[in-house]
Coordinates of C-alpha atoms and ligand atoms in Angstrom, one line a residue:
M1 CA 13.5 -21.4 14.2
A2 CA 15.8 -23.6 12.3
I3 CA 16.9 -20.9 10.0
R4 CA 20.2 -19.5 11.1
S5 CA 20.3 -15.8 11.3
L6 CA 23.5 -13.8 11.8
K7 CA 24.3 -12.8 15.3
L8 CA 24.6 -9.1 16.0
R9 CA 28.4 -9.4 16.4
N10 CA 28.7 -10.8 12.9
Y11 CA 26.1 -8.5 11.4
R12 CA 28.4 -5.5 11.5
A13 CA 31.1 -7.5 9.8
F14 CA 28.6 -8.6 7.2
T15 CA 27.4 -5.1 6.7
A16 CA 30.9 -4.0 5.9
C17 CA 31.3 -6.9 3.5
H18 CA 27.9 -6.3 2.0
F19 CA 28.8 -2.7 1.5
Q20 CA 31.7 -3.7 -0.7
G21 CA 29.4 -6.1 -2.5
K22 CA 27.1 -3.2 -3.2
I23 CA 29.8 -1.1 -4.7
L24 CA 30.7 -4.0 -6.9
V25 CA 27.2 -4.6 -8.0
N26 CA 26.7 -0.9 -8.7
L27 CA 29.8 -0.7 -10.8
G28 CA 28.3 -2.9 -13.5
N29 CA 24.7 -3.8 -12.9
R30 CA 23.7 -7.4 -12.3
R31 CA 26.0 -9.6 -14.4
P32 CA 29.3 -8.6 -12.8
L33 CA 27.9 -9.6 -9.4
W34 CA 28.4 -13.2 -10.5
V35 CA 32.0 -12.5 -11.3
L36 CA 32.8 -10.5 -8.2
L37 CA 30.5 -12.2 -5.7
P38 CA 33.1 -14.9 -4.7
L39 CA 35.5 -12.1 -3.8
C40 CA 33.0 -10.4 -1.6
L41 CA 32.0 -13.7 0.0
L42 CA 35.6 -14.5 0.8
V43 CA 35.8 -11.1 2.5
F44 CA 32.6 -12.0 4.3
V45 CA 34.0 -15.3 5.5
G46 CA 37.1 -13.5 6.7
C47 CA 35.0 -11.0 8.5
L48 CA 33.2 -13.8 10.3
G49 CA 36.4 -15.5 11.2
L50 CA 35.3 -18.7 9.6
E51 CA 37.3 -21.0 7.4
P52 CA 35.7 -22.0 4.2
S53 CA 35.1 -25.8 4.3
P54 CA 37.7 -27.6 2.3
A55 CA 35.1 -29.0 -0.1
Q56 CA 34.1 -25.6 -1.3
S57 CA 35.6 -22.2 -2.0
R58 CA 32.6 -20.2 -0.6
P59 CA 30.5 -20.3 2.5
A60 CA 27.4 -22.5 2.5
A61 CA 23.9 -21.0 2.1
D62 CA 21.9 -20.4 5.3
L63 CA 18.8 -21.4 3.5
I64 CA 17.9 -23.3 0.4
I65 CA 14.4 -23.5 -1.0
T66 CA 14.2 -26.5 -3.3
N67 CA 11.6 -28.2 -5.5
A68 CA 9.7 -25.0 -6.0
K69 CA 7.9 -23.6 -9.0
I70 CA 9.6 -20.2 -9.0
W71 CA 8.3 -17.2 -11.0
T72 CA 11.2 -14.8 -10.5
V73 CA 9.8 -11.6 -12.2
D74 CA 13.3 -11.4 -13.6
K75 CA 13.3 -11.5 -17.4
S76 CA 16.8 -12.8 -17.6
L77 CA 15.7 -16.0 -15.9
P78 CA 11.8 -16.1 -15.6
T79 CA 11.4 -19.5 -14.0
A80 CA 13.5 -21.6 -11.7
H81 CA 13.2 -24.4 -9.2
A82 CA 15.5 -23.5 -6.3
V83 CA 17.0 -20.5 -4.6
A84 CA 19.8 -20.2 -2.1
V85 CA 20.0 -17.5 0.6
L86 CA 23.1 -16.3 2.5
A87 CA 22.3 -13.9 5.4
D88 CA 19.6 -11.6 4.0
R89 CA 20.4 -11.9 0.3
I90 CA 19.6 -14.3 -2.5
V91 CA 22.9 -15.8 -3.7
A92 CA 21.7 -18.3 -6.3
V93 CA 18.6 -19.0 -8.4
G94 CA 18.4 -22.0 -10.7
S95 CA 17.7 -25.7 -10.9
N96 CA 17.5 -28.0 -7.9
G97 CA 20.9 -29.5 -8.7
G98 CA 22.6 -26.3 -9.5
V99 CA 21.5 -24.6 -6.3
D100 CA 22.3 -27.7 -4.2
S101 CA 26.0 -26.9 -4.5
W102 CA 25.4 -24.1 -2.0
R103 CA 24.3 -26.6 0.6
G104 CA 26.5 -27.1 3.7
P105 CA 26.1 -29.0 7.0
H106 CA 24.1 -26.1 8.6
T107 CA 22.0 -25.1 5.6
H108 CA 18.3 -25.1 6.4
V109 CA 16.4 -26.6 3.5
I110 CA 12.8 -26.0 2.8
D111 CA 11.2 -28.5 0.3
A112 CA 8.6 -26.4 -1.4
G113 CA 6.7 -29.5 -2.6
G114 CA 6.3 -28.1 -6.1
K115 CA 4.4 -25.0 -4.8
L116 CA 4.7 -21.5 -6.4
L117 CA 7.3 -19.2 -5.0
L118 CA 7.1 -15.5 -5.8
P119 CA 9.0 -12.4 -4.8
G120 CA 7.3 -10.9 -1.7
F121 CA 4.5 -8.5 -2.3
N122 CA 5.2 -4.8 -2.0
D123 CA 2.1 -2.9 -1.2
A124 CA 2.7 0.6 -2.7
H125 CA -0.1 2.3 -0.9
V126 CA -1.1 1.4 2.7
H127 CA -2.2 3.2 5.8
F128 CA -0.3 0.8 8.0
V129 CA -1.3 2.1 11.4
S130 CA -5.0 2.7 10.7
G131 CA -4.9 -0.7 9.0
G132 CA -3.5 -2.3 12.2
M133 CA -6.0 -0.4 14.2
Q134 CA -8.8 -1.6 12.0
L135 CA -8.0 -5.2 13.0
D136 CA -9.4 -4.4 16.5
N137 CA -12.0 -1.8 15.6
V138 CA -15.7 -2.4 15.2
Q139 CA -16.3 -4.1 11.9
L140 CA -19.0 -2.4 9.8
N141 CA -18.0 -3.1 6.2
D142 CA -20.1 -6.3 6.0
A143 CA -23.1 -4.8 7.9
M144 CA -25.6 -5.3 5.2
T145 CA -28.4 -3.2 6.7
P146 CA -28.5 0.1 8.6
Q147 CA -30.0 -1.9 11.5
E148 CA -27.1 -4.2 11.6
F149 CA -24.7 -1.2 11.4
A150 CA -26.4 0.3 14.4
R151 CA -26.5 -3.0 16.3
R152 CA -22.8 -3.5 16.0
I153 CA -22.0 0.0 17.2
G154 CA -24.4 -0.5 20.2
V155 CA -22.6 -3.8 21.1
R156 CA -19.2 -2.1 20.9
A157 CA -20.5 0.9 23.1
K158 CA -21.3 -1.5 25.9
V159 CA -17.7 -2.7 26.1
T160 CA -16.0 0.6 25.4
P161 CA -14.4 2.2 28.6
K162 CA -15.8 5.6 29.5
G163 CA -14.1 8.4 27.6
E164 CA -12.9 6.2 24.8
W165 CA -14.1 6.7 21.2
I166 CA -15.6 4.2 18.8
V167 CA -13.8 4.8 15.5
G168 CA -13.0 3.1 12.2
G169 CA -15.5 0.6 10.9
N170 CA -15.4 1.1 7.2
W171 CA -19.1 1.2 6.6
D172 CA -20.5 1.0 3.1
E173 CA -24.0 2.2 2.7
T174 CA -24.0 1.2 -1.0
K175 CA -24.6 -2.4 0.3
W176 CA -27.9 -1.3 1.9
N177 CA -31.3 -1.2 0.3
P178 CA -32.0 1.6 -0.2
P179 CA -28.4 2.9 0.0
N180 CA -29.1 5.9 2.2
M181 CA -26.4 7.8 4.0
P182 CA -26.5 6.9 7.7
T183 CA -27.4 9.7 10.2
K184 CA -26.7 10.2 13.9
E185 CA -30.3 9.3 14.8
L186 CA -29.5 5.7 13.8
I187 CA -27.0 5.3 16.7
D188 CA -27.6 8.1 19.2
A189 CA -29.9 6.1 21.5
L190 CA -27.4 3.2 21.6
T191 CA -24.4 5.5 22.4
P192 CA -25.5 8.2 24.9
D193 CA -22.2 8.3 26.7
T194 CA -19.7 7.1 24.1
P195 CA -18.4 9.4 21.4
V196 CA -18.6 7.8 18.0
F197 CA -16.9 8.7 14.7
V198 CA -17.1 5.7 12.4
S199 CA -15.5 6.0 8.9
R200 CA -16.9 5.3 5.5
Y201 CA -14.8 2.6 3.9
D202 CA -13.2 5.1 1.4
G203 CA -11.8 7.2 4.2
H204 CA -13.5 10.3 2.8
M205 CA -16.5 10.5 5.1
G206 CA -17.4 9.6 8.6
L207 CA -20.5 9.5 10.8
A208 CA -20.5 11.2 14.2
N209 CA -23.1 10.7 16.9
S210 CA -24.6 13.7 18.7
L211 CA -22.1 13.4 21.6
A212 CA -19.1 13.5 19.1
L213 CA -20.6 16.5 17.3
R214 CA -21.1 18.3 20.7
L215 CA -17.5 17.5 21.7
A216 CA -16.3 18.9 18.4
G217 CA -18.4 22.0 18.7
I218 CA -20.3 21.4 15.5
T219 CA -23.7 23.1 15.3
A220 CA -26.0 24.3 12.6
E221 CA -24.0 27.5 12.5
T222 CA -20.6 25.9 11.9
P223 CA -19.5 26.7 8.3
D224 CA -18.2 24.1 5.9
P225 CA -14.4 24.3 5.8
P226 CA -12.6 24.6 2.5
G227 CA -12.5 21.1 0.9
G228 CA -15.1 19.7 3.2
T229 CA -18.8 19.4 3.8
I230 CA -20.9 19.1 6.9
V231 CA -23.9 17.2 5.6
R232 CA -27.1 18.9 6.8
D233 CA -30.8 17.9 6.9
A234 CA -33.7 20.0 5.5
Q235 CA -33.6 22.2 8.7
G236 CA -29.9 22.9 8.2
D237 CA -28.8 20.7 11.2
A238 CA -25.8 18.5 10.9
T239 CA -26.8 14.9 10.2
G240 CA -23.6 13.6 11.7
A241 CA -22.1 12.8 8.2
L242 CA -18.9 14.8 7.6
K243 CA -17.0 14.8 4.3
D244 CA -13.3 15.2 3.7
A245 CA -11.9 18.3 5.4
A246 CA -14.9 18.5 7.6
T247 CA -13.7 15.4 9.4
T248 CA -10.8 17.4 10.8
Y249 CA -13.3 19.1 13.2
I250 CA -13.7 15.7 14.9
D251 CA -10.1 14.5 14.4
R252 CA -9.0 17.4 16.6
V253 CA -10.9 16.2 19.6
I254 CA -10.2 12.4 19.4
P255 CA -7.4 11.7 21.9
P256 CA -4.2 10.8 20.0
L257 CA -2.8 7.3 20.3
T258 CA -0.2 6.9 23.0
H259 CA 3.2 5.6 22.0
E260 CA 2.5 2.2 23.6
Q261 CA -0.9 1.9 21.8
R262 CA 0.8 2.7 18.5
L263 CA 3.5 0.2 19.1
K264 CA 1.0 -2.5 19.8
I265 CA -1.0 -1.6 16.7
V266 CA 2.1 -1.7 14.5
K267 CA 3.2 -5.1 15.8
R268 CA -0.3 -6.4 15.1
A269 CA -0.1 -5.0 11.5
L270 CA 3.3 -6.5 11.0
A271 CA 2.1 -9.9 11.9
Y272 CA -0.9 -9.6 9.7
A273 CA 1.2 -8.3 6.7
A274 CA 3.5 -11.3 7.1
S275 CA 0.5 -13.7 7.1
V276 CA -0.7 -12.4 3.8
G277 CA 2.7 -12.3 2.1
V278 CA 3.3 -8.5 2.2
T279 CA 7.1 -8.1 2.7
S280 CA 7.2 -4.4 1.9
A281 CA 4.7 -1.7 2.6
Q282 CA 4.7 2.0 1.5
H283 CA 2.9 3.8 4.3
L284 CA 1.3 7.0 2.9
V285 CA 0.6 9.8 5.3
A286 CA 2.8 8.3 8.0
S287 CA 2.9 10.6 11.0
Y288 CA 6.2 11.4 12.8
E289 CA 4.8 9.3 15.7
D290 CA 4.4 6.3 13.3
I291 CA 7.9 6.7 12.1
A292 CA 9.2 6.8 15.7
V293 CA 7.5 3.5 16.3
Y294 CA 9.0 2.0 13.1
S295 CA 12.4 3.3 14.2
E296 CA 12.1 1.7 17.6
L297 CA 11.1 -1.6 16.1
L298 CA 14.0 -1.4 13.7
E299 CA 16.3 -0.9 16.5
G300 CA 15.1 -4.1 18.2
S301 CA 15.2 -6.0 14.9
E302 CA 11.4 -6.4 15.1
L303 CA 10.4 -4.9 11.8
T304 CA 9.3 -7.9 9.7
T305 CA 7.8 -5.7 6.9
R306 CA 10.0 -3.3 5.1
I307 CA 8.6 0.2 5.4
Y308 CA 8.8 3.3 3.1
A309 CA 7.1 6.0 5.1
A310 CA 5.7 9.1 3.3
P311 CA 4.6 11.9 5.7
S312 CA 2.1 14.5 4.5
I313 CA 3.3 17.1 2.1
T314 CA 2.3 19.7 4.7
H315 CA 5.6 18.7 6.4
V316 CA 7.7 19.5 3.4
D317 CA 9.7 22.1 5.2
D318 CA 10.8 19.7 7.9
L319 CA 11.9 17.0 5.4
A320 CA 13.6 19.5 3.2
K321 CA 15.6 20.8 6.2
L322 CA 16.9 17.3 6.9
G323 CA 18.4 17.2 3.4
I324 CA 17.7 13.5 3.0
G325 CA 16.1 13.2 -0.5
H326 CA 14.0 10.3 -1.7
A327 CA 14.3 6.7 -0.3
F328 CA 16.6 7.7 2.5
G329 CA 17.4 5.0 5.0
G330 CA 18.2 1.3 5.1
P331 CA 16.6 -1.9 3.8
Y332 CA 13.9 -2.0 6.6
L333 CA 13.0 1.6 6.9
R334 CA 13.1 4.5 4.5
V335 CA 11.6 7.9 4.3
G336 CA 11.8 10.7 1.7
A337 CA 8.5 10.6 0.0
L338 CA 5.6 13.0 0.6
K339 CA 1.9 12.4 0.3
A340 CA -0.4 15.1 -1.1
F341 CA -4.1 15.2 -1.7
A342 CA -5.7 16.6 -4.9
D343 CA -9.3 15.7 -4.3
G344 CA -11.7 13.2 -2.5
S345 CA -13.3 9.9 -3.6
L346 CA -15.9 8.7 -6.1
G347 CA -18.2 7.1 -3.5
S348 CA -18.3 10.3 -1.3
G349 CA -19.0 12.5 -4.4
T350 CA -15.8 14.4 -3.7
A351 CA -13.5 13.3 -6.5
F352 CA -13.0 16.3 -8.7
F353 CA -14.4 16.0 -12.3
Y354 CA -14.7 18.2 -15.4
E355 CA -18.4 17.4 -15.6
P356 CA -20.9 16.9 -12.8
F357 CA -21.8 13.5 -11.3
L358 CA -24.8 12.2 -13.1
N359 CA -26.9 11.7 -9.9
Q360 CA -25.9 14.6 -7.7
G361 CA -27.2 17.8 -9.3
N362 CA -24.3 20.2 -10.2
N363 CA -21.8 18.5 -7.9
R364 CA -18.6 17.8 -9.7
G365 CA -16.6 17.1 -6.5
L366 CA -14.0 19.1 -4.5
L367 CA -10.4 19.9 -4.7
S368 CA -8.8 19.1 -1.3
D369 CA -7.9 21.8 1.3
E370 CA -4.3 21.4 0.2
M371 CA -5.3 22.8 -3.2
H372 CA -6.9 26.0 -1.9
P373 CA -5.3 27.8 -3.5
I374 CA -3.6 25.7 -6.2
S375 CA -0.5 27.8 -5.7
L376 CA -0.1 26.4 -2.2
M377 CA 0.4 22.9 -3.7
R378 CA 2.6 24.3 -6.4
D379 CA 4.9 25.9 -3.8
R380 CA 5.1 22.7 -1.8
Y381 CA 5.9 20.6 -4.9
M382 CA 8.6 23.0 -5.9
K383 CA 10.2 22.8 -2.4
A384 CA 9.9 19.1 -2.2
D385 CA 11.4 18.6 -5.6
A386 CA 14.2 21.0 -5.0
A387 CA 15.0 18.9 -1.9
G388 CA 15.1 15.7 -3.9
L389 CA 12.0 14.4 -2.1
Q390 CA 9.5 12.1 -4.0
I391 CA 6.0 13.3 -4.5
C392 CA 3.0 11.0 -4.3
T393 CA -0.4 12.7 -4.9
H394 CA -3.8 11.2 -4.3
A395 CA -5.9 12.2 -7.4
I396 CA -9.1 10.4 -8.4
G397 CA -11.4 12.6 -10.6
D398 CA -10.3 13.4 -14.1
E399 CA -9.9 17.1 -13.4
G400 CA -8.1 16.4 -10.2
I401 CA -5.6 14.1 -12.0
S402 CA -5.3 16.7 -14.9
T403 CA -4.6 19.5 -12.5
I404 CA -1.8 17.5 -10.8
L405 CA -0.3 16.6 -14.1
D406 CA -0.2 20.3 -14.9
L407 CA 1.6 21.0 -11.7
Y408 CA 4.0 18.0 -12.2
A409 CA 4.8 19.5 -15.7
E410 CA 5.6 22.8 -14.1
V411 CA 8.0 21.1 -11.6
V412 CA 9.8 19.3 -14.5
Q413 CA 9.9 22.6 -16.4
A414 CA 11.3 24.5 -13.5
H415 CA 13.9 22.0 -12.3
G416 CA 14.8 20.0 -15.5
E417 CA 14.5 16.3 -16.3
T418 CA 15.8 14.0 -13.6
D419 CA 14.8 10.6 -12.2
R420 CA 12.2 11.9 -9.7
R421 CA 9.5 9.2 -10.1
L422 CA 6.5 11.4 -9.5
R423 CA 3.5 9.3 -8.5
I424 CA -0.3 9.7 -8.8
E425 CA -2.1 7.6 -6.2
H426 CA -5.3 5.9 -7.4
A427 CA -5.3 7.6 -10.9
Q428 CA -8.8 6.4 -11.0
H429 CA -10.9 8.3 -13.6
M430 CA -8.6 9.4 -16.4
A431 CA -9.4 12.0 -19.1
A432 CA -8.6 10.5 -22.5
K433 CA -6.0 13.2 -23.2
D434 CA -4.0 12.4 -20.1
F435 CA -2.6 8.9 -20.6
E436 CA 0.0 10.3 -23.0
R437 CA 0.9 13.1 -20.6
F438 CA 1.2 10.5 -17.8
A439 CA 3.8 8.6 -19.9
Q440 CA 5.6 11.7 -21.1
L441 CA 6.1 12.9 -17.5
H442 CA 7.2 9.4 -16.4
V443 CA 4.5 9.5 -13.7
I444 CA 3.9 6.2 -11.9
A445 CA 0.3 5.1 -11.6
S446 CA 0.0 3.7 -8.1
V447 CA -3.3 1.9 -8.3
Q448 CA -5.4 -0.5 -6.2
P449 CA -7.2 -3.1 -8.2
Y450 CA -9.6 -4.0 -5.4
H451 CA -11.1 -0.5 -5.7
A452 CA -12.0 -1.3 -9.3
I453 CA -14.1 -4.3 -8.4
D454 CA -15.6 -2.4 -5.5
D455 CA -16.3 1.0 -7.2
G456 CA -17.3 -0.9 -10.4
R457 CA -20.6 -1.7 -8.6
F458 CA -21.8 1.9 -8.8
A459 CA -19.3 3.9 -10.9
E460 CA -21.5 4.0 -14.0
S461 CA -24.5 5.4 -12.1
H462 CA -22.3 8.2 -10.8
I463 CA -20.3 9.1 -13.9
G464 CA -21.8 7.3 -16.9
H465 CA -20.4 4.8 -19.3
D466 CA -17.8 7.0 -21.1
R467 CA -16.0 8.1 -18.0
A468 CA -16.3 4.6 -16.5
S469 CA -14.5 3.2 -19.5
R470 CA -11.3 5.0 -18.4
T471 CA -11.7 4.0 -14.8
Y472 CA -8.8 2.0 -13.3
A473 CA -7.6 1.6 -16.9
F474 CA -4.7 -0.6 -16.2
R475 CA -4.4 -2.0 -19.7
T476 CA -4.5 1.5 -21.3
F477 CA -1.8 2.7 -18.8
L478 CA 0.5 -0.2 -19.9
D479 CA -0.2 0.4 -23.6
H480 CA 1.0 3.9 -23.1
G481 CA 4.2 2.8 -21.4
V482 CA 3.1 4.0 -18.0
R483 CA 4.5 2.1 -15.0
L484 CA 2.0 0.5 -12.6
A485 CA 2.6 0.0 -8.9
F486 CA 0.0 -2.1 -7.1
G487 CA -1.3 -1.7 -3.6
T488 CA -4.5 -2.0 -1.6
D489 CA -5.0 1.3 0.3
W490 CA -5.4 -0.8 3.4
E491 CA -7.4 0.1 5.7
V492 CA -9.7 1.4 3.0
A493 CA -9.5 -2.0 1.3
P494 CA -8.4 -5.4 2.6
L495 CA -4.6 -6.0 2.8
A496 CA -4.9 -9.1 0.6
P497 CA -2.5 -9.6 -2.3
M498 CA -4.5 -12.6 -3.7
L499 CA -7.7 -10.5 -3.8
T500 CA -5.8 -7.7 -5.5
I501 CA -4.4 -9.9 -8.2
Y502 CA -7.8 -11.5 -8.6
A503 CA -9.3 -8.1 -9.1
A504 CA -6.8 -7.0 -11.7
V505 CA -7.1 -10.2 -13.6
T506 CA -10.9 -10.7 -13.5
R507 CA -12.3 -7.2 -13.0
A508 CA -15.3 -9.1 -11.6
T509 CA -17.2 -6.6 -9.5
L510 CA -18.0 -7.6 -5.9
D511 CA -21.7 -7.7 -6.5
G512 CA -21.3 -10.6 -8.9
K513 CA -22.8 -8.6 -11.8
N514 CA -19.8 -8.7 -14.1
P515 CA -18.4 -12.2 -14.0
G516 CA -16.7 -11.7 -17.4
G517 CA -15.1 -8.5 -16.1
W518 CA -16.2 -4.9 -15.8
F519 CA -14.7 -3.2 -18.9
P520 CA -12.9 -6.5 -19.6
Q521 CA -10.5 -4.9 -22.1
Q522 CA -8.7 -3.5 -19.1
K523 CA -7.9 -6.9 -17.5
L524 CA -4.3 -7.8 -16.9
A525 CA -2.6 -11.1 -17.2
V526 CA -1.5 -12.8 -14.0
A527 CA 2.2 -12.1 -14.8
E528 CA 1.5 -8.4 -15.4
A529 CA -0.4 -8.2 -12.1
V530 CA 2.4 -9.9 -10.2
E531 CA 5.0 -7.7 -11.8
A532 CA 3.1 -4.5 -10.8
Y533 CA 2.9 -5.8 -7.3
T534 CA 6.6 -6.6 -7.0
M535 CA 9.0 -4.9 -9.4
G536 CA 6.4 -2.1 -10.1
S537 CA 6.1 -1.2 -6.5
A538 CA 9.8 -1.6 -5.9
Y539 CA 10.4 0.9 -8.7
A540 CA 7.9 3.3 -7.2
E541 CA 10.1 3.5 -4.1
F542 CA 13.5 3.5 -6.0
Q543 CA 14.3 0.0 -4.8
E544 CA 14.1 -2.1 -8.0
N545 CA 17.8 -3.0 -7.7
E546 CA 17.3 -4.3 -4.1
K547 CA 14.0 -6.2 -4.3
G548 CA 11.0 -6.9 -6.5
S549 CA 12.4 -10.1 -8.1
I550 CA 14.0 -13.4 -7.2
T551 CA 17.5 -12.5 -8.4
A552 CA 20.9 -13.2 -7.1
G553 CA 22.1 -10.3 -5.1
K554 CA 18.7 -9.0 -4.1
L555 CA 17.1 -9.2 -0.6
A556 CA 15.6 -12.6 0.1
D557 CA 11.9 -11.5 0.3
M558 CA 9.7 -14.3 -1.0
V559 CA 6.3 -15.9 -0.6
L560 CA 5.2 -19.5 -1.0
L561 CA 1.6 -20.0 -2.1
S562 CA -0.8 -22.8 -1.8
E563 CA -1.7 -22.9 -5.5
D564 CA -0.1 -21.9 -8.8
I565 CA -2.0 -18.7 -9.6
F566 CA -0.7 -18.9 -13.2
S567 CA -2.5 -22.2 -13.9
I568 CA -5.7 -22.2 -11.8
P569 CA -8.9 -20.5 -13.1
P570 CA -8.6 -16.8 -12.4
E571 CA -11.7 -16.8 -10.3
K572 CA -10.0 -19.1 -7.8
I573 CA -7.0 -16.8 -7.2
R574 CA -8.8 -15.1 -4.4
E575 CA -8.9 -18.3 -2.4
V576 CA -5.2 -19.0 -2.6
R577 CA -3.4 -18.9 0.7
V578 CA 0.1 -18.0 1.8
L579 CA 2.1 -20.9 3.1
K580 CA 5.3 -19.2 4.0
T581 CA 6.6 -15.6 4.0
L582 CA 10.3 -14.8 4.1
V583 CA 11.8 -11.4 4.7
G584 CA 15.6 -11.1 4.3
G585 CA 15.8 -14.9 4.4
K586 CA 14.0 -15.1 7.7
L587 CA 10.7 -17.0 8.0
V588 CA 8.2 -14.4 9.3
F589 CA 5.1 -16.4 8.6
D590 CA 4.6 -20.1 8.4
A591 CA 1.0 -21.4 7.9
A592 CA 2.0 -24.8 9.3
E593 CA 2.9 -23.1 12.6
A594 CA 0.0 -20.6 12.6
R595 CA -2.4 -23.6 12.6
H596 CA -1.1 -24.8 16.0
Ligands
ZN601 ZN1 -4.9 5.9 0.7

């Protein structure tokens, strides 16, 4: 590529210089950077053993993007036309003429042709490895009938080597007519020798075939585990559908990924993330094996998405022992958050509510196995917080969310006020009383707008109008001063920033039944959605001073789009494509090259 990147020899020198720059920046926030930057840059030039060119008193930029429509997400300079990058940092933002003074003989210049340049998207909630895996798995989400669902599994079974499982799939029976849960009978005859455990798209249920049930030792006598359900027919036999903690019976017998497989999957996921403009990803429930792969890729300079990895809170003792605290690491790889589960999901009937679902008898959902008993979670929170680790808890039903807020309040009470950035993931169905508490406890709402237009298809039939009115209540959160961080929950939903922004701005459900927006009072403006997806997510990982806006001094993570999403009709936003993705000033995706 034409973009010059620093050679390893110089990188160490730069790091030393950069470190000084950091101290200067930290001394006095953003403005003093401008005053002190030339000093740091001169040190930098000295480190590289280069002479500044006589015509200028500072090194030239490595990259200039000019003639762009820049939305910076920086309130001190909301719009601009050009940006200059030196090594992995933005050094200037402004007019074409102003930034041009950074041009030198070796500066690579990208003419943006008037297109929209945004900070790179930071997905605050992904399952990066299962997402990458899903790219190669059987695709069931758009199987619109049970027959098509079965056919695709049958086709996959024919090409699956003996002993390997068919997994993933993301099926969604609500798209079928009638929307009946699939059972093992649907696929057994097509998969006599291939174990199958295909997941529902929300990740809270899976369907096993008879062979898989046999391998897992699940019979009519097997009890439901705490926080899980083995779905049974009228005779009491397992139908193959397993909910939440019951899926662990199967997980135990699926052979784990090898390191090589995982490496390949992550590389695939990185390339895909770059192609959709995701420059940072917060991987929730990352395994140690996942982190080992990231670490290996980091070592080889192959990470093209910045990762914040949050292992399960069941590992709190390990992380506490390391003494690392939140957001420990470097610009490409950080750890120090923990992911906990309060409850299940709306679609699986396992989100935990104060009142029953409207269409499921007395069922009001389940607290997760991590909440049995609740004191187990309290103890883990206390340990995590005492160690300075960040807590991110999946909570969807109103009572699930309320219970977590109670526990968070206890943590604050026990250890005092500090900048801990507690998070609730999904924060889907809020009790009216809890918006205020959310704000008071400074809890971040880490939300996935795509879920709103997806669940919006059926939410009212499950929980009624009143509860649905506080579902993915983005506007109400902002009105209460709650910080939003946007994400997708990939592989549960598509890793697609444009679709995510479209969802937040239109709230047009996927079934086309709410073109004016489902609970339209909760719609966000495009600028609010972009902010939640950049600065909001950066804040949610303690990185708002490093990324999240196009600001001098920050990491040069940016994305160039095919259309101006601020001026096109909102319903067109989902069709907008990514032209270029830059991470640390390096071009990691270029649509012009991808076409060849
Ligand atoms: Zn998730």
